[in-house]
PDB file of C-alpha atoms in Angstrom:
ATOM      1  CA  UNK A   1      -3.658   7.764  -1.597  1.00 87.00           C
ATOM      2  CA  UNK A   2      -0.863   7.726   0.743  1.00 84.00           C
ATOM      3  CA  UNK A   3      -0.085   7.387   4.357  1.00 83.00           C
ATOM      4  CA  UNK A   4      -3.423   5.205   5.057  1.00 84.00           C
ATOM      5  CA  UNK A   5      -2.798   3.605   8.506  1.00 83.00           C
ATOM      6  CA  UNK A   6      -5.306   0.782   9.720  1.00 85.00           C
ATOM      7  CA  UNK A   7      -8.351   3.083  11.277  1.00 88.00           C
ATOM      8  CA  UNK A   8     -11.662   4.035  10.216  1.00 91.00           C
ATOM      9  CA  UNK A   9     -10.347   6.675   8.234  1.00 90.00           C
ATOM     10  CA  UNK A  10      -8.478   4.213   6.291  1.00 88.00           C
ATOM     11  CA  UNK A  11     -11.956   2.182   6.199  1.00 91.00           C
ATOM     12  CA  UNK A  12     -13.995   5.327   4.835  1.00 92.00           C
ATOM     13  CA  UNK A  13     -11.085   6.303   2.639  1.00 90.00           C
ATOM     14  CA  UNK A  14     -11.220   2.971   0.650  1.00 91.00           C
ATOM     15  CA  UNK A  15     -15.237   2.905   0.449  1.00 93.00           C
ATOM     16  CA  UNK A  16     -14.818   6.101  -1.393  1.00 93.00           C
ATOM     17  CA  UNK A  17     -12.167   4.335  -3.518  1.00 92.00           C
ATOM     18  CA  UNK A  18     -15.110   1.588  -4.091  1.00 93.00           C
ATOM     19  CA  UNK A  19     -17.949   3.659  -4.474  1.00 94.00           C
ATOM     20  CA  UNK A  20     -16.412   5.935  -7.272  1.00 93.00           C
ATOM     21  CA  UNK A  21     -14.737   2.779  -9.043  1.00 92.00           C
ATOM     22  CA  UNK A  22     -11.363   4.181 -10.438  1.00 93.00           C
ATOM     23  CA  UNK A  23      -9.989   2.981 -13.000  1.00 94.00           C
ATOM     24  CA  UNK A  24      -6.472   2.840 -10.971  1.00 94.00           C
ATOM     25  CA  UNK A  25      -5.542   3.821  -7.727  1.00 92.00           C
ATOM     26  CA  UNK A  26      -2.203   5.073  -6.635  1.00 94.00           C
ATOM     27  CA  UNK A  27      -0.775   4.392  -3.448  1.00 91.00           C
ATOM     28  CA  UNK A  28       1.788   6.821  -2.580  1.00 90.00           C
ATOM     29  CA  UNK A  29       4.082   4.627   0.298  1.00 87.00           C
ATOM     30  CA  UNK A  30       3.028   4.130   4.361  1.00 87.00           C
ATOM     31  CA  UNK A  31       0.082   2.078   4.179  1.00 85.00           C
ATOM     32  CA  UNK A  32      -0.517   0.255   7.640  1.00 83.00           C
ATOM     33  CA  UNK A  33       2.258   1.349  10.145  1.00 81.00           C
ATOM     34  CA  UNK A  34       1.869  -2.292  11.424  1.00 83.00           C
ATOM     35  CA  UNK A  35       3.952  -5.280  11.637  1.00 84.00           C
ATOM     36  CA  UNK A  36       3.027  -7.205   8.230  1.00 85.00           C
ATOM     37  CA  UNK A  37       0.603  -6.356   5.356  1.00 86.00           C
ATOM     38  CA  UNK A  38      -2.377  -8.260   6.374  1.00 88.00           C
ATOM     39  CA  UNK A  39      -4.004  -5.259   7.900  1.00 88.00           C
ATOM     40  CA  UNK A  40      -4.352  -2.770   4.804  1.00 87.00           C
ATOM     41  CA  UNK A  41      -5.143  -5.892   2.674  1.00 87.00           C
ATOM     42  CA  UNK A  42      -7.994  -6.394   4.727  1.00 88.00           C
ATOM     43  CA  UNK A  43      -8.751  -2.420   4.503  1.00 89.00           C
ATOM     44  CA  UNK A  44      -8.636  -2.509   0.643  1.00 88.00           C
ATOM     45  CA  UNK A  45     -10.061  -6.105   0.008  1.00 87.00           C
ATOM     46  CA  UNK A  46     -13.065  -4.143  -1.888  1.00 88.00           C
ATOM     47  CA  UNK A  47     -10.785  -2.604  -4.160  1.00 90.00           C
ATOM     48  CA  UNK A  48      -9.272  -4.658  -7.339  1.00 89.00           C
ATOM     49  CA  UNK A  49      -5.895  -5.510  -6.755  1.00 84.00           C
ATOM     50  CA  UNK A  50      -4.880  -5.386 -10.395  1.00 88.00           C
ATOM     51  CA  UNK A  51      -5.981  -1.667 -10.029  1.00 91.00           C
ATOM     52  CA  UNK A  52      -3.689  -0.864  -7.224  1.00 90.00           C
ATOM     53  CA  UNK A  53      -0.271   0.764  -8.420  1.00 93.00           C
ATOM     54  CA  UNK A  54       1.661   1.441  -5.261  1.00 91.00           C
ATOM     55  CA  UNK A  55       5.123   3.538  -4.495  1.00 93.00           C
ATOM     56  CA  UNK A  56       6.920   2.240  -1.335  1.00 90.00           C
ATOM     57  CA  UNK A  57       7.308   4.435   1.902  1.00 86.00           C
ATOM     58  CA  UNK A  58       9.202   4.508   4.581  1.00 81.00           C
ATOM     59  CA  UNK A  59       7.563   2.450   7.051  1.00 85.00           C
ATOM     60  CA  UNK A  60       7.911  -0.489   4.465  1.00 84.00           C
ATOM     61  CA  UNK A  61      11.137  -0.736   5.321  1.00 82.00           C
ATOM     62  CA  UNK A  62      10.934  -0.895   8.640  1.00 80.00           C
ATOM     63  CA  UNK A  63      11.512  -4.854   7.826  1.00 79.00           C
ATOM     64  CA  UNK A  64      12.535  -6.557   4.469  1.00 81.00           C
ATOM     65  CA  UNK A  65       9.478  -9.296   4.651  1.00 87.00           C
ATOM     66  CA  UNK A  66       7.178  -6.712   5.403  1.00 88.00           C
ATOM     67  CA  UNK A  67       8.456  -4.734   1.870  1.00 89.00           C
ATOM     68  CA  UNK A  68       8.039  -8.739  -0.086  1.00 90.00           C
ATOM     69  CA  UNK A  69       4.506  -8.817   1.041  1.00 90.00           C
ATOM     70  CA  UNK A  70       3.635  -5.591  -0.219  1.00 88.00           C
ATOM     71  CA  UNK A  71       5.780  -6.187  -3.619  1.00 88.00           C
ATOM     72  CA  UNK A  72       3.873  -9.842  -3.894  1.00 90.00           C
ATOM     73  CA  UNK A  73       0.670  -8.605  -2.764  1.00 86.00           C
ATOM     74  CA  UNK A  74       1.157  -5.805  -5.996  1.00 87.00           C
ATOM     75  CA  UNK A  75       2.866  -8.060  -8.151  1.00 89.00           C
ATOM     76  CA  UNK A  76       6.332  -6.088  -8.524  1.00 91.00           C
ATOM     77  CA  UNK A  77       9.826  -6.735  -8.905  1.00 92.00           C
ATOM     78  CA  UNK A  78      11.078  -3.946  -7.980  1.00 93.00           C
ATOM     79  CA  UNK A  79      10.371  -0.669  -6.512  1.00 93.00           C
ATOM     80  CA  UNK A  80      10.270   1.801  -9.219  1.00 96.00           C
ATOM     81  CA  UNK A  81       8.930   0.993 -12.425  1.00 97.00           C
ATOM     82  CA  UNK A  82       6.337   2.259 -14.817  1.00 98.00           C
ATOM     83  CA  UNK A  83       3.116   1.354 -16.632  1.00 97.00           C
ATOM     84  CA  UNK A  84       0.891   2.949 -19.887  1.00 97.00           C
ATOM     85  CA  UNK A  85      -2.694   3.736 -19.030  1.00 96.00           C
ATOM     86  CA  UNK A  86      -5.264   5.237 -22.085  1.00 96.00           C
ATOM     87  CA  UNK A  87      -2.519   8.470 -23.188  1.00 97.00           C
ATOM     88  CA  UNK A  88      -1.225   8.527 -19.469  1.00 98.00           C
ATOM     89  CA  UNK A  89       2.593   7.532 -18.846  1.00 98.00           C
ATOM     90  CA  UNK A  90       3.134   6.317 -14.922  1.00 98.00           C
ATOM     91  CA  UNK A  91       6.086   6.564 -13.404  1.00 98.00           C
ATOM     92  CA  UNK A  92       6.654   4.670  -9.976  1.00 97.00           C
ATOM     93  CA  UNK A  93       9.911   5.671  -7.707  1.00 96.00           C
ATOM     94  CA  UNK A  94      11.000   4.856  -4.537  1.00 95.00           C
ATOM     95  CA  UNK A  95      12.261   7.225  -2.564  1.00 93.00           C
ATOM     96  CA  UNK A  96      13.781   4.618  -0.288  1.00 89.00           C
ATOM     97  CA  UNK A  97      15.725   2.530  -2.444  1.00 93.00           C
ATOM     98  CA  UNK A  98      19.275   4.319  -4.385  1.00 95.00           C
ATOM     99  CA  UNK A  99      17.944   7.050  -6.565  1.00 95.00           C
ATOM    100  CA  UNK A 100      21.101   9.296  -7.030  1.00 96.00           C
ATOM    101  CA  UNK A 101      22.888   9.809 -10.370  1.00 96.00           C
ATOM    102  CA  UNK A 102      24.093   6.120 -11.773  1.00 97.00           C
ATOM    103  CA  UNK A 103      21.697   4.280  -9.497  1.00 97.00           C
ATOM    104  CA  UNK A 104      19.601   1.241 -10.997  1.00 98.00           C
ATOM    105  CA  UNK A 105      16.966   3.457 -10.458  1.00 97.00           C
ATOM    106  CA  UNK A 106      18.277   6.776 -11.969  1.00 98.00           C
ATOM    107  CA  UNK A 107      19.305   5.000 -14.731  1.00 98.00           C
ATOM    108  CA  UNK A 108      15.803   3.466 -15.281  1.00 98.00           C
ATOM    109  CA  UNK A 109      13.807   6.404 -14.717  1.00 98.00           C
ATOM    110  CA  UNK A 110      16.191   8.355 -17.421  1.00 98.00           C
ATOM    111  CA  UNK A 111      15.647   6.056 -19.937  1.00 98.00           C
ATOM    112  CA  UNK A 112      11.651   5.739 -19.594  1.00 98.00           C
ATOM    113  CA  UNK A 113      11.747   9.357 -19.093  1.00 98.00           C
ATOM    114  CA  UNK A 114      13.803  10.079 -22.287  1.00 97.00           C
ATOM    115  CA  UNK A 115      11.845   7.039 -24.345  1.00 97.00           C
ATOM    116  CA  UNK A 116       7.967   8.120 -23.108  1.00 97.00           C
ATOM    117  CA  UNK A 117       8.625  11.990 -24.106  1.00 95.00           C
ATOM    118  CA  UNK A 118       9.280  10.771 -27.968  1.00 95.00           C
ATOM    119  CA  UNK A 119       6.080   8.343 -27.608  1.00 96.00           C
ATOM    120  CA  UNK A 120       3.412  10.491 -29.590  1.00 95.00           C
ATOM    121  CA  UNK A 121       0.779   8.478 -27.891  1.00 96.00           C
ATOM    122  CA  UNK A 122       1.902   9.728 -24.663  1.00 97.00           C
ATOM    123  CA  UNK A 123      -0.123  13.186 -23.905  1.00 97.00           C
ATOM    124  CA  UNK A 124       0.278  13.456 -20.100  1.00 97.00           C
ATOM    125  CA  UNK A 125       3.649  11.944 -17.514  1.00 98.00           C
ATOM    126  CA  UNK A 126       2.854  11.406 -14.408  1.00 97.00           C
ATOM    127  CA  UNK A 127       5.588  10.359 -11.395  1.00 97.00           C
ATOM    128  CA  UNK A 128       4.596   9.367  -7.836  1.00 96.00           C
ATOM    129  CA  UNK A 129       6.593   8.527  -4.954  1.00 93.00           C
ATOM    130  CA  UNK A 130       6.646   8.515  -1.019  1.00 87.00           C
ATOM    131  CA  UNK A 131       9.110  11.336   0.701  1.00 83.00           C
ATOM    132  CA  UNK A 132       8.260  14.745  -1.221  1.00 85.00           C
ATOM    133  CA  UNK A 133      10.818  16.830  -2.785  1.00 76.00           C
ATOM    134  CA  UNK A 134       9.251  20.393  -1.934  1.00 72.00           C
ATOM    135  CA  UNK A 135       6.993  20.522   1.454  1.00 67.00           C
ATOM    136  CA  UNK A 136       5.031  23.471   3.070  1.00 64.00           C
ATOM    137  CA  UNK A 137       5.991  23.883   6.701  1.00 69.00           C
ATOM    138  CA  UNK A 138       5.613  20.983   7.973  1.00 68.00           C
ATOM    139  CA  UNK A 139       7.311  18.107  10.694  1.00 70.00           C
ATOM    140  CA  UNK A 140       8.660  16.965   7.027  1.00 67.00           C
ATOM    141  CA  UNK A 141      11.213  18.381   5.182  1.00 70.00           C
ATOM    142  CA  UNK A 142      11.443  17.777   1.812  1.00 63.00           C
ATOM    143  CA  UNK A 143      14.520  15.738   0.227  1.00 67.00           C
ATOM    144  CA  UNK A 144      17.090  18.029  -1.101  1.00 79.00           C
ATOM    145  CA  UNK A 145      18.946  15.146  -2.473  1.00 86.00           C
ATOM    146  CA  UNK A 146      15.869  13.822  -4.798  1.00 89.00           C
ATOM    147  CA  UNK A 147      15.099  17.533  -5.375  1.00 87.00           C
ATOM    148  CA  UNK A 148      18.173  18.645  -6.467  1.00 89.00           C
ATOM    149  CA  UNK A 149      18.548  15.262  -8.646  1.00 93.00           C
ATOM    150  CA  UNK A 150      14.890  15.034 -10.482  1.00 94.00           C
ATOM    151  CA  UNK A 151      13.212  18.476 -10.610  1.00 90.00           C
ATOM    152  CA  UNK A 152      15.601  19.400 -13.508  1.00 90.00           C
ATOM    153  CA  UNK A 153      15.094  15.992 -14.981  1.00 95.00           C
ATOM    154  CA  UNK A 154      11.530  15.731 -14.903  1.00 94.00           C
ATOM    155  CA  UNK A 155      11.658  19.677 -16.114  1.00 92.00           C
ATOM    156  CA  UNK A 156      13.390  18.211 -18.970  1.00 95.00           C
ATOM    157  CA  UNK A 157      11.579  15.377 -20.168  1.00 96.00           C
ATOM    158  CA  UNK A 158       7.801  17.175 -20.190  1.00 95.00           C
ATOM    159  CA  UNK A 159       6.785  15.368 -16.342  1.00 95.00           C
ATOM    160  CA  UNK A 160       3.255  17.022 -16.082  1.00 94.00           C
ATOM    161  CA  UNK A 161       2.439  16.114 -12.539  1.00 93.00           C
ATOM    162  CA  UNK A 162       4.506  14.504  -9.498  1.00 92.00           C
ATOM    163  CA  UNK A 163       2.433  12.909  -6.474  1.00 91.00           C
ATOM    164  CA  UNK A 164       4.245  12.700  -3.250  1.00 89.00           C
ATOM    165  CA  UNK A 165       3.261  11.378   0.053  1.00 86.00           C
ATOM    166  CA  UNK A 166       4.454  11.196   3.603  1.00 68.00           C
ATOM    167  CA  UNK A 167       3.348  14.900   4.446  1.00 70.00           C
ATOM    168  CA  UNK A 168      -0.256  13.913   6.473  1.00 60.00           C
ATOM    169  CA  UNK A 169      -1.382  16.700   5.241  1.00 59.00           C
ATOM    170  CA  UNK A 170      -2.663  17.870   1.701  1.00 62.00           C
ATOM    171  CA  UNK A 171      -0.711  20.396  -0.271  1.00 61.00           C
ATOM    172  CA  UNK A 172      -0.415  21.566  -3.771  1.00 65.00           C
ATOM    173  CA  UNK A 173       1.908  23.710  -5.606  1.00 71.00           C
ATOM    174  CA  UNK A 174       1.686  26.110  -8.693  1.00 73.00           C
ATOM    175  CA  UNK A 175       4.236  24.484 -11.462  1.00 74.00           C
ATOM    176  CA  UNK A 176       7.687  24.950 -10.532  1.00 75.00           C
ATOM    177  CA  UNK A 177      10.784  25.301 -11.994  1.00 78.00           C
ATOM    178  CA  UNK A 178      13.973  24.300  -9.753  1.00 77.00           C
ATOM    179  CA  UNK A 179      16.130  27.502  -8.947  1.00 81.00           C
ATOM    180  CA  UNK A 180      19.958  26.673  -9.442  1.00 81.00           C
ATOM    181  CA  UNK A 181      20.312  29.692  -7.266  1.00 87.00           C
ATOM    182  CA  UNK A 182      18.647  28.803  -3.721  1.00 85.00           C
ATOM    183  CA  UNK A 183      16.782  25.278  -4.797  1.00 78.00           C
ATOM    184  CA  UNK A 184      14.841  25.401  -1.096  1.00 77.00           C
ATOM    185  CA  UNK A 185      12.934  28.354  -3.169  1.00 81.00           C
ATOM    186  CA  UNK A 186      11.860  27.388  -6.899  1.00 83.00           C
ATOM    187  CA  UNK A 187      10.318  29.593  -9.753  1.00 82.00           C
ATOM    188  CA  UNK A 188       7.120  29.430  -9.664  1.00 82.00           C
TER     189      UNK A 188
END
């Protein structure tokens, strides 16, 4: 879930998230648009913290206390990382902290990336961040930068699914292969 805002949507969205009982839920970045976290903690309180694996968005930026009490609230670090659940690899970015080649976070997602596609336990790699790489028309472009970085990478190391948010809209893709040719238009 990404992009959740502090309205009744937001309040219907997370009784769904209760009712069905996931086993994890993913939050994909933006998640109150207000001044401090209080707001989509009170939103989510029916939903089990320890189940909540969150990527950071844009708007949690918008102040550096604001990103702490989302990282404490979640129990992180830092703003990528990743996590094992059942046969299902997790990778967390942030598309608002230094992801291009010899970042912390390049570096980090390499390694797990290169380490999790030898793991024979490993059947499925999923990666999940805020700002999307590839967008339909849309006020949102997607980011060339973490396009033209990743796509081959995750191509590379067997990434079965990537979860972006941002867009407040929902769109899927066939599987894609990133075009060295014209990379605004990949292979399908």
């Amino acid at each position: 879930v990404g992009d959740w805002s502090c309205n009744k949507e937001a309040q219907k969205t997370a009784v769904n998230i209760v009712k069905t009982d996931p086993e994890i839920m993913l939050g994909l970045g933006d998640y109150s648009y207000e001044k401090n976290a209080q707001c989509w903690k009170g939103v989510t309180e029916g939903i089990d913290p320890k189940k909540i694996k969150i990527s950071f968005g844009n708007h949690e930026f918008e102040d550096r206390a604001l990103l702490k009490q989302y990282m404490d609230y979640t129990n992180l670090e830092k703003q990528y990382y990743s996590f094992d659940y059942n046969n299902v690899h997790f990778i967390s970015m942030s598309t608002e902290a230094p992801y291009e080649i010899g970042s912390e976070q390049y570096e980090f997602i390499k390694s797990d990336l290169e380490k999790t596609s030898k793991d024979q336990n490993v059947n499925w790699i999923i990666v999940y961040y805020h700002q999307p790489m590839y967008t339909s028309k849309t006020n949102h472009e997607g980011l060339e930068s973490l396009r033209d970085i990743y796509h081959t990478l995750f191509n590379d190391y067997g990434v079965d699914l990537v979860l972006q948010g941002h867009v407040h809209n929902y769109q899927r893709t066939y599987p894609l292969i990133y075009n060295n040719e014209n990379p605004s238009n990949p292979t399908i």
